[in-house]
XYZ file of C-alpha atoms in Angstrom:
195
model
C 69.430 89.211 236.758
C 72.125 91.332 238.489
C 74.649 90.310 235.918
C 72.215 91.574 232.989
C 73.728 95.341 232.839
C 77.093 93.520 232.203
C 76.327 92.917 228.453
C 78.049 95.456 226.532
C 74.857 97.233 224.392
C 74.187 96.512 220.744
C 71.644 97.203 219.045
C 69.253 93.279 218.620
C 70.483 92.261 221.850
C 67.390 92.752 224.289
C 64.946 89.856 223.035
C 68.439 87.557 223.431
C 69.844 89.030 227.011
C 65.896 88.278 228.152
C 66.333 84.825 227.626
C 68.609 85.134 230.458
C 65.869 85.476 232.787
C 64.515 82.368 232.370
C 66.078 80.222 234.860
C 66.180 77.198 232.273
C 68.325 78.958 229.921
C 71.640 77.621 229.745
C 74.836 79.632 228.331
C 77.592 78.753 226.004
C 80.641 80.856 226.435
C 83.429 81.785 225.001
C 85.713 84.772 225.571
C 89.153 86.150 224.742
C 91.069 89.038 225.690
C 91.031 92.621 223.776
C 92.883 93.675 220.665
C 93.436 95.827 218.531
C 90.627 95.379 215.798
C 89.395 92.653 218.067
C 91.969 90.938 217.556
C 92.860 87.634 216.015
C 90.639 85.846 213.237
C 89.814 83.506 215.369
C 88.070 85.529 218.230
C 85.597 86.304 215.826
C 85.574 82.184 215.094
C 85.583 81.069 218.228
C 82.452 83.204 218.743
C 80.592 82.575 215.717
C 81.171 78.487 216.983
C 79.339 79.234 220.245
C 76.576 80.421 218.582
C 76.564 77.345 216.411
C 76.904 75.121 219.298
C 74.356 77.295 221.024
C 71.566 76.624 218.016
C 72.685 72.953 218.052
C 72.013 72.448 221.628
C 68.932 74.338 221.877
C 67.095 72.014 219.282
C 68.685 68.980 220.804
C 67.931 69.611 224.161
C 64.610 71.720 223.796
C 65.169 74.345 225.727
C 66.660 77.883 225.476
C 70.519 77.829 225.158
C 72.650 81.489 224.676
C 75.706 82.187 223.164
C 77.512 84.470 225.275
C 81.126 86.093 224.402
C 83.297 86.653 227.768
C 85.139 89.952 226.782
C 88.413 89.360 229.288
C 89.710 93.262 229.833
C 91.022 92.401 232.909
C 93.990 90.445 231.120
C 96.898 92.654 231.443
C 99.065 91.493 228.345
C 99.078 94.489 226.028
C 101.852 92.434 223.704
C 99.183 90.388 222.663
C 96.283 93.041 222.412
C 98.593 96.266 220.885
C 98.773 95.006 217.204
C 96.772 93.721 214.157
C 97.527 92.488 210.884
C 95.475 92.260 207.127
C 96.129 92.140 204.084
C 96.366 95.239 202.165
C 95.390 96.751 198.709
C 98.658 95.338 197.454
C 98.031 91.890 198.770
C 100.921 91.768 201.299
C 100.328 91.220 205.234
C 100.404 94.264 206.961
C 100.743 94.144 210.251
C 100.634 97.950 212.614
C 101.278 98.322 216.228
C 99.599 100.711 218.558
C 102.689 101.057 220.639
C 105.408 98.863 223.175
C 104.739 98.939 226.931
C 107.987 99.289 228.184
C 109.335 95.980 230.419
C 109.435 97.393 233.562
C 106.072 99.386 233.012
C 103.489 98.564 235.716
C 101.013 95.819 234.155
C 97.741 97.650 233.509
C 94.511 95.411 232.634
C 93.777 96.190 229.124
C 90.331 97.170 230.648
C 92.649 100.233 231.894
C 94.927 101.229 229.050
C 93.933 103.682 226.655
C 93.568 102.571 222.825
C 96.150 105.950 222.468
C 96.392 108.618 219.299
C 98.708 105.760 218.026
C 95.172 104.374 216.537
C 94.837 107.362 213.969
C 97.717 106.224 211.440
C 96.204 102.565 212.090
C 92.703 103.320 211.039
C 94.145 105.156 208.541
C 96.104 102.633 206.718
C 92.868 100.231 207.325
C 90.547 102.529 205.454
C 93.031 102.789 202.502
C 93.864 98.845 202.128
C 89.924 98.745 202.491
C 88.569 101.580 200.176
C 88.151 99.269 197.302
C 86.489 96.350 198.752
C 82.552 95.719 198.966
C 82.260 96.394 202.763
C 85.492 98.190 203.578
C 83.430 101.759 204.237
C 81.331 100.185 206.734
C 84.187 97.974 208.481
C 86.513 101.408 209.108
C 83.365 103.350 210.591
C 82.693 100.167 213.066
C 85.970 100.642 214.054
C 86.528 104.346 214.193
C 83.281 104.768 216.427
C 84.743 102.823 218.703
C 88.866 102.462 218.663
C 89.030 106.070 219.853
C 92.278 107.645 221.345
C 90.406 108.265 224.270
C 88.611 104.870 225.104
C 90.292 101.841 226.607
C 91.205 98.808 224.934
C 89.192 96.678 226.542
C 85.794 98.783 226.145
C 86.734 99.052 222.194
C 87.352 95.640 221.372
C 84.039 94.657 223.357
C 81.874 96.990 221.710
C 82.734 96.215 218.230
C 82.811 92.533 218.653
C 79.195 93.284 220.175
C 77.920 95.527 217.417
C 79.449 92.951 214.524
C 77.932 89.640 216.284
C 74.361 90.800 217.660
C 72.932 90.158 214.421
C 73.928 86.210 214.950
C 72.339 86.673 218.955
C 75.500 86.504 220.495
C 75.829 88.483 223.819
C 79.294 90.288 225.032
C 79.918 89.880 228.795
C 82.035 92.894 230.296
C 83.936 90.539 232.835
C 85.414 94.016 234.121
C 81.430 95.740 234.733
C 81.093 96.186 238.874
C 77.896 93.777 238.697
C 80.590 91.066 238.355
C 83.196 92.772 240.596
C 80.261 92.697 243.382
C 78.832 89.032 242.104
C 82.618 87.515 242.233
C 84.198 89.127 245.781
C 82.105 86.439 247.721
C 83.646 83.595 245.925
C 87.121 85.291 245.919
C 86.826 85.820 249.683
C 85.883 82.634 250.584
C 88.535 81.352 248.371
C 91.230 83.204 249.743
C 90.221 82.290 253.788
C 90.633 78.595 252.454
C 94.047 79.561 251.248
């Protein structure tokens, strides 16, 4: 229960984060660190397969199983997060980059590095390779709501993988919220007096 304000908000998620309560639930988890339009393809697969692994355990085993995403802000590498690629109206890749952290820069969790104006010419160039596809208006307002100049990476990614899988009952953990600072500095003390 003290961990339950650690699941990043989206709208469906209630009825699933109350499962959690129930002391026979068990959890499936995944997680991956931020990027830039959440990153690669296959954060939103590996996901989509806890959930599927979540439903086939559940009816197996009779008894409530969770999906739950572990959203990893605290990772610090930035040259895997700062860029995304797609392929655009003229069916090439395209591939944009927020920005370079420079090699000797200090190495900031992505929980603590701001998405950056460098976004704007990004979503732009999204919303144009997307204007003529089915779903392409909705995608680019997902993203602009949240891939702000003024958020953080990590908070971005989190809340628009939360907001795009809540419909399927998948939960987003914040592993950067205090509840899991304060749940995780007993274990981390007692693991660095055995050191």
């Amino acid at each position: 229960p003290a961990l339950l304000d650690a699941f990043v908000a989206a709208d469906g998620i209630e009825r699933v984060r109350d499962r959690l309560r129930d002391p026979s639930t068990l959890v499936i988890t995944t997680g991956q660190q931020p990027g830039l339009l959440t990153g690669p393809l296959y954060t939103i697969h590996k996901a989509l397969s806890a959930a599927a692994l979540a439903r086939l355990c559940e009816a197996r085993w009779r008894r409530p199983v969770v999906p739950v995403f572990w959203a990893a802000g605290g990772d610090h590498d930035f040259a895997e997060g700062n860029h995304a690629s797609w392929i655009g109206a003229d069916g090439d890749t395209v591939t944009m980059t927020l920005r370079e952290r420079a090699p000797d820069a200090p190495l900031t969790p992505l929980y603590r590095e701001p998405v950056g104006p460098e976004i704007l010419p990004v979503l732009e160039r999204l919303e144009q390779d997307l204007a003529q596809t089915p779903f392409g208006g909705d995608v680019v307002t997902l993203f602009r709501r949240w891939y702000r100049p003024e958020a953080n990476l990590a908070d971005a990614c989190a809340h628009v993988i939360a907001e795009l899988l809540a419909p399927y009952g998948i939960l987003v953990f914040d592993a950067t919220h205090p509840a899991v600072k304060r749940a995780q500095m007993p274990l981390l003390l007692k693991a660095l007096e055995r050191c």
